[in-house]
Amino acid sequence: MTRVFNIENLVRETVKGLKPYSSARDEYVSDGSQMIFLDANENPFDSGLNRYPDPQQRSLKALFAEQKQLSEKNILLGNGSDEVLDLIFRAFCEPAVDNIITMPPTYGMYKVLAGINAVENREVLLTLDFELDVAQILEKVDDRTKIIFVCSPNNPTGNAFSKSDVTRLLKNFRGIVVVDEAYIDFSGQESWVASLQDCPNLVVTQTMSKAYGMAGIRLGICYASEAIITVLNKIKPPYNVNQLTQYQALKRVLDETMVQEEVEVILKERNLLVDALNGLDFVKKIYPSNSNFVLVKVDDASKRYKELLDAQVVVRNRSNQPLCENTLRFTVGTPEENKKLIVILKALN
Ligand SMILES: Cc1ncc(COP(=O)(O)O)c(C=O)c1O
């Protein structure tokens, strides 16, 4: 049975009644005219950054809206997608009452944010081949389950989940399904953003930290229905995306060709790395990747991690994650870095 989604049943009581902070730049929106701004207690002398940034990041949102064929009302921007994820918790989860569902091994922040927000984290392991166990996930849902976090492509396993599995979750759960698409640009798969019109309970998060090469500016993007974005806007800090970030993000998004070229190089290098790993005795399994990293099962992860460190290569040992015993996660570097890495790997025995 398809269950009915009603956002009114999901929003936290305190958030429902909340009157959001209204900033100076919300109350008087500049149209570029030469005005004397005496409304925000700023220092009037021009340093290039003496004014508060646009709290609604209009120029940047207009660009994303055009790119995704959506309205700006379907977009919220944050200080990295980590902030966006936190806002989703705080908008919808009643502390010490509600629960969320995550599917380890997956991105660690969902669990940490659940802890910070005093929300129970119900875990349903991925299957042995790292697929979603949809029946088990739906089994875990109760009246207080507000969100299911689907990371696709998934970190640290690297694979993207099938459209049919995610669709089953969206159709059979009356809470919110967050699809975290941090690695979508490496996947060759269609983004779930294209399905927003058909799925009122879908929230898609993306980031400029991965394919866009801008981890340092902290810019996360949330795409959802206007109703969901309105709730998130109510609780976001007024100036959560700073001026420098907005400027650098605009520049980078406009340089779409450069981003595409870099993604192509990274994917080519990933294939070269996989080919090299395939021929090594200490490598037991290479998991298929739709991302800019590869999860690899080795004979002894601690030993290999240490050896790589001695050779001045830092990878991530993911062995403490469920189903990930003796695994290392390799992010794909530049062609030069990859070449060096392959030489180093071949010298290990
Ligand atoms: C799956 C996933 N989601 C979100 C993030 C966080 O991204 P951001 O840099 O936008 O906070 C990461 C970072 O590693 C990630 O792997």
GROMACS .gro file of C-alpha atoms and ligand atoms in nm:
model
  365
    1MET     CA    1   0.000   0.000   0.000
    2THR     CA    2   0.135   0.344  -0.087
    3ARG     CA    3   0.139   0.552   0.231
    4VAL     CA    4   0.029   0.914   0.238
    5PHE     CA    5   0.288   1.182   0.302
    6ASN     CA    6   0.182   1.485   0.503
    7ILE     CA    7   0.453   1.732   0.599
    8GLU     CA    8   0.240   1.874   0.881
    9ASN     CA    9   0.273   1.539   1.062
   10LEU     CA   10   0.652   1.550   1.036
   11VAL     CA   11   0.765   1.899   1.134
   12ARG     CA   12   0.872   1.943   1.498
   13GLU     CA   13   0.613   2.124   1.708
   14THR     CA   14   0.860   2.397   1.809
   15VAL     CA   15   0.951   2.457   1.446
   16LYS     CA   16   0.585   2.474   1.337
   17GLY     CA   17   0.521   2.766   1.571
   18LEU     CA   18   0.856   2.934   1.514
   19LYS     CA   19   0.880   3.287   1.380
   20PRO     CA   20   1.215   3.291   1.194
   21TYR     CA   21   1.476   3.560   1.257
   22SER     CA   22   1.438   3.842   1.011
   23SER     CA   23   1.770   3.996   0.914
   24ALA     CA   24   1.833   4.345   0.782
   25ARG     CA   25   1.895   4.198   0.437
   26ASP     CA   26   1.567   4.004   0.454
   27GLU     CA   27   1.372   4.317   0.539
   28TYR     CA   28   1.524   4.539   0.273
   29VAL     CA   29   1.636   4.347  -0.033
   30SER     CA   30   1.879   4.553  -0.239
   31ASP     CA   31   1.800   4.589  -0.609
   32GLY     CA   32   2.147   4.729  -0.675
   33SER     CA   33   2.043   5.097  -0.643
   34GLN     CA   34   2.284   5.333  -0.471
   35MET     CA   35   2.137   5.338  -0.120
   36ILE     CA   36   2.292   5.448   0.208
   37PHE     CA   37   2.278   5.131   0.416
   38LEU     CA   38   2.240   5.215   0.784
   39ASP     CA   39   2.029   4.917   0.886
   40ALA     CA   40   2.269   4.635   0.982
   41ASN     CA   41   2.524   4.789   1.219
   42GLU     CA   42   2.803   4.717   0.972
   43ASN     CA   43   3.124   4.917   0.942
   44PRO     CA   44   3.052   5.154   0.649
   45PHE     CA   45   3.410   5.165   0.514
   46ASP     CA   46   3.451   4.945   0.210
   47SER     CA   47   3.680   4.647   0.268
   48GLY     CA   48   3.512   4.442  -0.003
   49LEU     CA   49   3.354   4.235   0.274
   50ASN     CA   50   3.214   4.491   0.517
   51ARG     CA   51   2.853   4.410   0.421
   52TYR     CA   52   2.658   4.100   0.524
   53PRO     CA   53   2.610   3.846   0.244
   54ASP     CA   54   2.275   3.780   0.077
   55PRO     CA   55   2.095   3.556   0.331
   56GLN     CA   56   1.900   3.386   0.049
   57GLN     CA   57   2.201   3.351  -0.187
   58ARG     CA   58   1.979   3.457  -0.477
   59SER     CA   59   2.241   3.466  -0.757
   60LEU     CA   60   2.376   3.125  -0.672
   61LYS     CA   61   2.033   2.969  -0.634
   62ALA     CA   62   1.926   3.116  -0.969
   63LEU     CA   63   2.218   2.937  -1.130
   64PHE     CA   64   2.139   2.601  -0.964
   65ALA     CA   65   1.769   2.645  -1.045
   66GLU     CA   66   1.850   2.696  -1.413
   67GLN     CA   67   2.094   2.404  -1.415
   68LYS     CA   68   1.838   2.166  -1.259
   69GLN     CA   69   1.525   2.312  -1.422
   70LEU     CA   70   1.372   2.387  -1.084
   71SER     CA   71   1.247   2.692  -0.897
   72GLU     CA   72   1.471   2.869  -0.647
   73LYS     CA   73   1.200   2.778  -0.396
   74ASN     CA   74   1.314   2.416  -0.429
   75ILE     CA   75   1.667   2.499  -0.312
   76LEU     CA   76   1.837   2.559   0.023
   77LEU     CA   77   2.210   2.619   0.052
   78GLY     CA   78   2.425   2.543   0.355
   79ASN     CA   79   2.772   2.553   0.502
   80GLY     CA   80   2.860   2.221   0.341
   81SER     CA   81   2.604   1.943   0.307
   82ASP     CA   82   2.685   1.854   0.668
   83GLU     CA   83   2.499   2.171   0.774
   84VAL     CA   84   2.210   2.085   0.544
   85LEU     CA   85   2.186   1.737   0.699
   86ASP     CA   86   2.186   1.888   1.048
   87LEU     CA   87   1.907   2.131   0.952
   88ILE     CA   88   1.698   1.837   0.829
   89PHE     CA   89   1.737   1.665   1.167
   90ARG     CA   90   1.650   1.980   1.357
   91ALA     CA   91   1.345   2.060   1.144
   92PHE     CA   92   1.184   1.718   1.161
   93CYS     CA   93   1.312   1.511   1.455
   94GLU     CA   94   1.179   1.555   1.808
   95PRO     CA   95   1.475   1.489   2.042
   96ALA     CA   96   1.443   1.177   2.258
   97VAL     CA   97   1.121   1.081   2.080
   98ASP     CA   98   1.180   1.031   1.707
   99ASN     CA   99   1.407   0.794   1.518
  100ILE     CA  100   1.582   0.777   1.184
  101ILE     CA  101   1.709   0.480   0.980
  102THR     CA  102   2.058   0.449   0.834
  103MET     CA  103   2.217   0.162   0.642
  104PRO     CA  104   2.578   0.098   0.746
  105PRO     CA  105   2.840   0.089   0.618
  106THR     CA  106   2.761   0.445   0.516
  107TYR     CA  107   2.858   0.807   0.569
  108GLY     CA  108   2.934   0.850   0.941
  109MET     CA  109   2.777   1.192   0.990
  110TYR     CA  110   2.415   1.065   0.989
  111LYS     CA  111   2.490   0.871   1.309
  112VAL     CA  112   2.685   1.159   1.466
  113LEU     CA  113   2.407   1.407   1.386
  114ALA     CA  114   2.151   1.166   1.531
  115GLY     CA  115   2.360   1.158   1.851
  116ILE     CA  116   2.396   1.537   1.865
  117ASN     CA  117   2.022   1.584   1.814
  118ALA     CA  118   1.926   1.307   2.062
  119VAL     CA  119   1.752   1.107   1.791
  120GLU     CA  120   1.758   0.726   1.788
  121ASN     CA  121   1.956   0.587   1.495
  122ARG     CA  122   1.809   0.255   1.378
  123GLU     CA  123   2.060   0.066   1.170
  124VAL     CA  124   1.983  -0.185   0.896
  125LEU     CA  125   2.302  -0.324   0.745
  126LEU     CA  126   2.348  -0.331   0.371
  127THR     CA  127   2.349  -0.680   0.222
  128LEU     CA  128   2.683  -0.857   0.175
  129ASP     CA  129   2.710  -0.714  -0.176
  130PHE     CA  130   2.635  -0.367  -0.035
  131GLU     CA  131   2.279  -0.336  -0.164
  132LEU     CA  132   1.978  -0.197   0.028
  133ASP     CA  133   1.772  -0.452   0.222
  134VAL     CA  134   1.447  -0.272   0.150
  135ALA     CA  135   1.221  -0.522   0.331
  136GLN     CA  136   1.428  -0.497   0.651
  137ILE     CA  137   1.438  -0.118   0.631
  138LEU     CA  138   1.060  -0.093   0.600
  139GLU     CA  139   1.027  -0.344   0.884
  140LYS     CA  140   1.220  -0.107   1.115
  141VAL     CA  141   0.987   0.186   1.047
  142ASP     CA  142   0.743   0.283   1.322
  143ASP     CA  143   0.521   0.584   1.391
  144ARG     CA  144   0.818   0.785   1.516
  145THR     CA  145   1.046   0.722   1.218
  146LYS     CA  146   1.099   1.057   1.050
  147ILE     CA  147   1.385   1.008   0.804
  148ILE     CA  148   1.561   0.735   0.606
  149PHE     CA  149   1.911   0.834   0.488
  150VAL     CA  150   2.014   0.681   0.154
  151CYS     CA  151   2.368   0.764   0.048
  152SER     CA  152   2.393   0.701  -0.327
  153PRO     CA  153   2.664   0.656  -0.444
  154ASN     CA  154   2.743   0.528  -0.099
  155ASN     CA  155   3.048   0.621   0.106
  156PRO     CA  156   3.259   0.411   0.180
  157THR     CA  157   3.139   0.128  -0.047
  158GLY     CA  158   3.136   0.340  -0.365
  159ASN     CA  159   2.829   0.186  -0.531
  160ALA     CA  160   2.505   0.361  -0.629
  161PHE     CA  161   2.174   0.199  -0.531
  162SER     CA  162   1.917   0.085  -0.784
  163LYS     CA  163   1.636   0.316  -0.883
  164SER     CA  164   1.380   0.047  -0.803
  165ASP     CA  165   1.503  -0.001  -0.443
  166VAL     CA  166   1.501   0.372  -0.367
  167THR     CA  167   1.158   0.402  -0.532
  168ARG     CA  168   1.024   0.130  -0.302
  169LEU     CA  169   1.142   0.329   0.000
  170LEU     CA  170   0.992   0.652  -0.132
  171LYS     CA  171   0.659   0.485  -0.205
  172ASN     CA  172   0.624   0.282   0.114
  173PHE     CA  173   0.751   0.526   0.377
  174ARG     CA  174   0.543   0.826   0.481
  175GLY     CA  175   0.842   1.012   0.629
  176ILE     CA  176   1.129   1.181   0.448
  177VAL     CA  177   1.380   0.996   0.233
  178VAL     CA  178   1.707   1.188   0.209
  179VAL     CA  179   1.916   1.082  -0.089
  180ASP     CA  180   2.271   1.207  -0.029
  181GLU     CA  181   2.424   1.256  -0.373
  182ALA     CA  182   2.765   1.390  -0.271
  183TYR     CA  183   2.927   1.167  -0.539
  184ILE     CA  184   2.655   1.179  -0.807
  185ASP     CA  185   2.874   1.356  -1.066
  186PHE     CA  186   3.107   1.056  -1.080
  187SER     CA  187   2.829   0.800  -1.114
  188GLY     CA  188   2.696   0.837  -1.467
  189GLN     CA  189   2.350   0.791  -1.312
  190GLU     CA  190   2.054   1.022  -1.329
  191SER     CA  191   2.019   1.240  -1.018
  192TRP     CA  192   1.710   1.197  -0.801
  193VAL     CA  193   1.659   1.573  -0.845
  194ALA     CA  194   1.473   1.481  -1.166
  195SER     CA  195   1.211   1.297  -0.955
  196LEU     CA  196   1.131   1.576  -0.709
  197GLN     CA  197   0.799   1.665  -0.877
  198ASP     CA  198   0.676   1.307  -0.834
  199CYS     CA  199   0.804   1.247  -0.480
  200PRO     CA  200   0.686   1.491  -0.211
  201ASN     CA  201   0.886   1.308   0.057
  202LEU     CA  202   1.218   1.322  -0.132
  203VAL     CA  203   1.508   1.542  -0.024
  204VAL     CA  204   1.827   1.537  -0.233
  205THR     CA  205   2.154   1.673  -0.097
  206GLN     CA  206   2.458   1.756  -0.310
  207THR     CA  207   2.784   1.934  -0.244
  208MET     CA  208   3.056   2.136  -0.412
  209SER     CA  209   3.318   1.944  -0.209
  210LYS     CA  210   3.367   1.651  -0.447
  211ALA     CA  211   3.339   1.677  -0.828
  212TYR     CA  212   3.325   2.057  -0.811
  213GLY     CA  213   3.659   2.061  -0.631
  214MET     CA  214   3.559   2.322  -0.372
  215ALA     CA  215   3.571   2.143  -0.035
  216GLY     CA  216   3.745   2.448   0.113
  217ILE     CA  217   3.456   2.690   0.059
  218ARG     CA  218   3.190   2.471   0.230
  219LEU     CA  219   2.886   2.476   0.005
  220GLY     CA  220   2.613   2.217   0.033
  221ILE     CA  221   2.291   2.212  -0.166
  222CYS     CA  222   1.951   2.076  -0.074
  223TYR     CA  223   1.679   2.016  -0.334
  224ALA     CA  224   1.325   1.941  -0.216
  225SER     CA  225   0.960   2.045  -0.244
  226GLU     CA  226   0.881   2.408  -0.170
  227ALA     CA  227   0.703   2.295   0.149
  228ILE     CA  228   1.016   2.122   0.283
  229ILE     CA  229   1.250   2.407   0.180
  230THR     CA  230   1.020   2.659   0.355
  231VAL     CA  231   1.056   2.465   0.682
  232LEU     CA  232   1.437   2.442   0.649
  233ASN     CA  233   1.460   2.813   0.568
  234LYS     CA  234   1.280   2.892   0.892
  235ILE     CA  235   1.558   2.741   1.102
  236LYS     CA  236   1.874   2.809   0.905
  237PRO     CA  237   2.114   3.066   1.052
  238PRO     CA  238   2.053   3.398   0.871
  239TYR     CA  239   2.392   3.430   0.699
  240ASN     CA  240   2.498   3.065   0.682
  241VAL     CA  241   2.674   3.094   0.343
  242ASN     CA  242   2.939   3.363   0.352
  243GLN     CA  243   3.020   3.616   0.081
  244LEU     CA  244   3.350   3.456  -0.028
  245THR     CA  245   3.182   3.117  -0.062
  246GLN     CA  246   2.895   3.256  -0.269
  247TYR     CA  247   3.141   3.431  -0.499
  248GLN     CA  248   3.374   3.133  -0.546
  249ALA     CA  249   3.083   2.892  -0.593
  250LEU     CA  250   2.932   3.110  -0.866
  251LYS     CA  251   3.263   3.123  -1.049
  252ARG     CA  252   3.310   2.748  -1.031
  253VAL     CA  253   2.956   2.656  -1.137
  254LEU     CA  254   2.997   2.884  -1.439
  255ASP     CA  255   3.310   2.685  -1.527
  256GLU     CA  256   3.110   2.369  -1.592
  257THR     CA  257   3.343   2.248  -1.872
  258MET     CA  258   3.643   2.249  -1.639
  259VAL     CA  259   3.450   2.045  -1.382
  260GLN     CA  260   3.348   1.793  -1.649
  261GLU     CA  261   3.706   1.762  -1.771
  262GLU     CA  262   3.834   1.697  -1.421
  263VAL     CA  263   3.565   1.436  -1.357
  264GLU     CA  264   3.666   1.256  -1.679
  265VAL     CA  265   4.031   1.251  -1.576
  266ILE     CA  266   3.941   1.122  -1.228
  267LEU     CA  267   3.729   0.841  -1.376
  268LYS     CA  268   4.006   0.744  -1.617
  269GLU     CA  269   4.256   0.738  -1.331
  270ARG     CA  270   4.015   0.533  -1.120
  271ASN     CA  271   4.007   0.269  -1.393
  272LEU     CA  272   4.387   0.266  -1.413
  273LEU     CA  273   4.406   0.224  -1.035
  274VAL     CA  274   4.155  -0.063  -1.041
  275ASP     CA  275   4.352  -0.235  -1.320
  276ALA     CA  276   4.673  -0.206  -1.118
  277LEU     CA  277   4.509  -0.328  -0.796
  278ASN     CA  278   4.366  -0.626  -0.981
  279GLY     CA  279   4.709  -0.770  -1.039
  280LEU     CA  280   4.824  -0.756  -0.675
  281ASP     CA  281   4.842  -1.061  -0.449
  282PHE     CA  282   4.752  -0.879  -0.126
  283VAL     CA  283   4.434  -0.740  -0.283
  284LYS     CA  284   4.143  -0.973  -0.212
  285LYS     CA  285   3.854  -0.779  -0.359
  286ILE     CA  286   3.789  -0.450  -0.537
  287TYR     CA  287   3.434  -0.327  -0.490
  288PRO     CA  288   3.264  -0.171  -0.794
  289SER     CA  289   3.267   0.208  -0.771
  290ASN     CA  290   3.037   0.480  -0.903
  291SER     CA  291   3.246   0.739  -0.715
  292ASN     CA  292   3.588   0.907  -0.705
  293PHE     CA  293   3.718   0.644  -0.464
  294VAL     CA  294   3.754   0.268  -0.451
  295LEU     CA  295   3.701   0.038  -0.155
  296VAL     CA  296   3.948  -0.248  -0.155
  297LYS     CA  297   3.964  -0.560   0.062
  298VAL     CA  298   4.323  -0.654   0.141
  299ASP     CA  299   4.497  -0.930   0.335
  300ASP     CA  300   4.582  -0.710   0.635
  301ALA     CA  301   4.447  -0.353   0.628
  302SER     CA  302   4.649  -0.222   0.927
  303LYS     CA  303   4.972  -0.352   0.780
  304ARG     CA  304   4.902  -0.214   0.431
  305TYR     CA  305   4.782   0.118   0.572
  306LYS     CA  306   5.106   0.155   0.767
  307GLU     CA  307   5.319   0.059   0.465
  308LEU     CA  308   5.144   0.317   0.250
  309LEU     CA  309   5.189   0.579   0.522
  310ASP     CA  310   5.562   0.499   0.531
  311ALA     CA  311   5.561   0.563   0.156
  312GLN     CA  312   5.390   0.898   0.222
  313VAL     CA  313   5.048   0.794   0.095
  314VAL     CA  314   4.746   0.848   0.320
  315VAL     CA  315   4.442   0.632   0.251
  316ARG     CA  316   4.148   0.558   0.480
  317ASN     CA  317   4.134   0.234   0.675
  318ARG     CA  318   3.763   0.149   0.687
  319SER     CA  319   3.804  -0.181   0.873
  320ASN     CA  320   3.608  -0.064   1.176
  321GLN     CA  321   3.294  -0.024   0.967
  322PRO     CA  322   3.047  -0.313   0.959
  323LEU     CA  323   3.101  -0.552   0.663
  324CYS     CA  324   3.429  -0.373   0.587
  325GLU     CA  325   3.687  -0.585   0.768
  326ASN     CA  326   4.034  -0.537   0.617
  327THR     CA  327   3.928  -0.268   0.374
  328LEU     CA  328   4.109   0.044   0.261
  329ARG     CA  329   3.942   0.331   0.078
  330PHE     CA  330   4.150   0.495  -0.193
  331THR     CA  331   4.046   0.839  -0.315
  332VAL     CA  332   4.158   0.890  -0.675
  333GLY     CA  333   4.434   1.152  -0.702
  334THR     CA  334   4.585   1.341  -0.994
  335PRO     CA  335   4.745   1.139  -1.278
  336GLU     CA  336   5.089   1.208  -1.123
  337GLU     CA  337   4.976   1.101  -0.776
  338ASN     CA  338   4.809   0.792  -0.917
  339LYS     CA  339   5.120   0.693  -1.109
  340LYS     CA  340   5.329   0.719  -0.791
  341LEU     CA  341   5.066   0.527  -0.593
  342ILE     CA  342   5.064   0.242  -0.845
  343VAL     CA  343   5.444   0.215  -0.833
  344ILE     CA  344   5.428   0.206  -0.452
  345LEU     CA  345   5.147  -0.053  -0.448
  346LYS     CA  346   5.337  -0.281  -0.686
  347ALA     CA  347   5.641  -0.268  -0.459
  348LEU     CA  348   5.443  -0.394  -0.157
  349ASN     CA  349   5.443  -0.766  -0.089
  350LIG     C1  350   2.828   1.094   0.148
  350LIG     C2  351   2.874   1.225   0.195
  350LIG     N1  352   2.784   1.319   0.222
  350LIG     C3  353   2.821   1.441   0.266
  350LIG     C4  354   2.954   1.471   0.285
  350LIG     C5  355   2.989   1.606   0.341
  350LIG     O1  356   3.001   1.697   0.241
  350LIG     P1  357   3.027   1.851   0.267
  350LIG     O2  358   3.171   1.874   0.243
  350LIG     O3  359   2.937   1.917   0.167
  350LIG     O4  360   2.984   1.883   0.408
  350LIG     C6  361   3.052   1.376   0.259
  350LIG     C7  362   3.194   1.407   0.281
  350LIG     O5  363   3.282   1.328   0.277
  350LIG     C8  364   3.010   1.250   0.213
  350LIG     O6  365   3.100   1.152   0.189
   0.00000   0.00000   0.00000
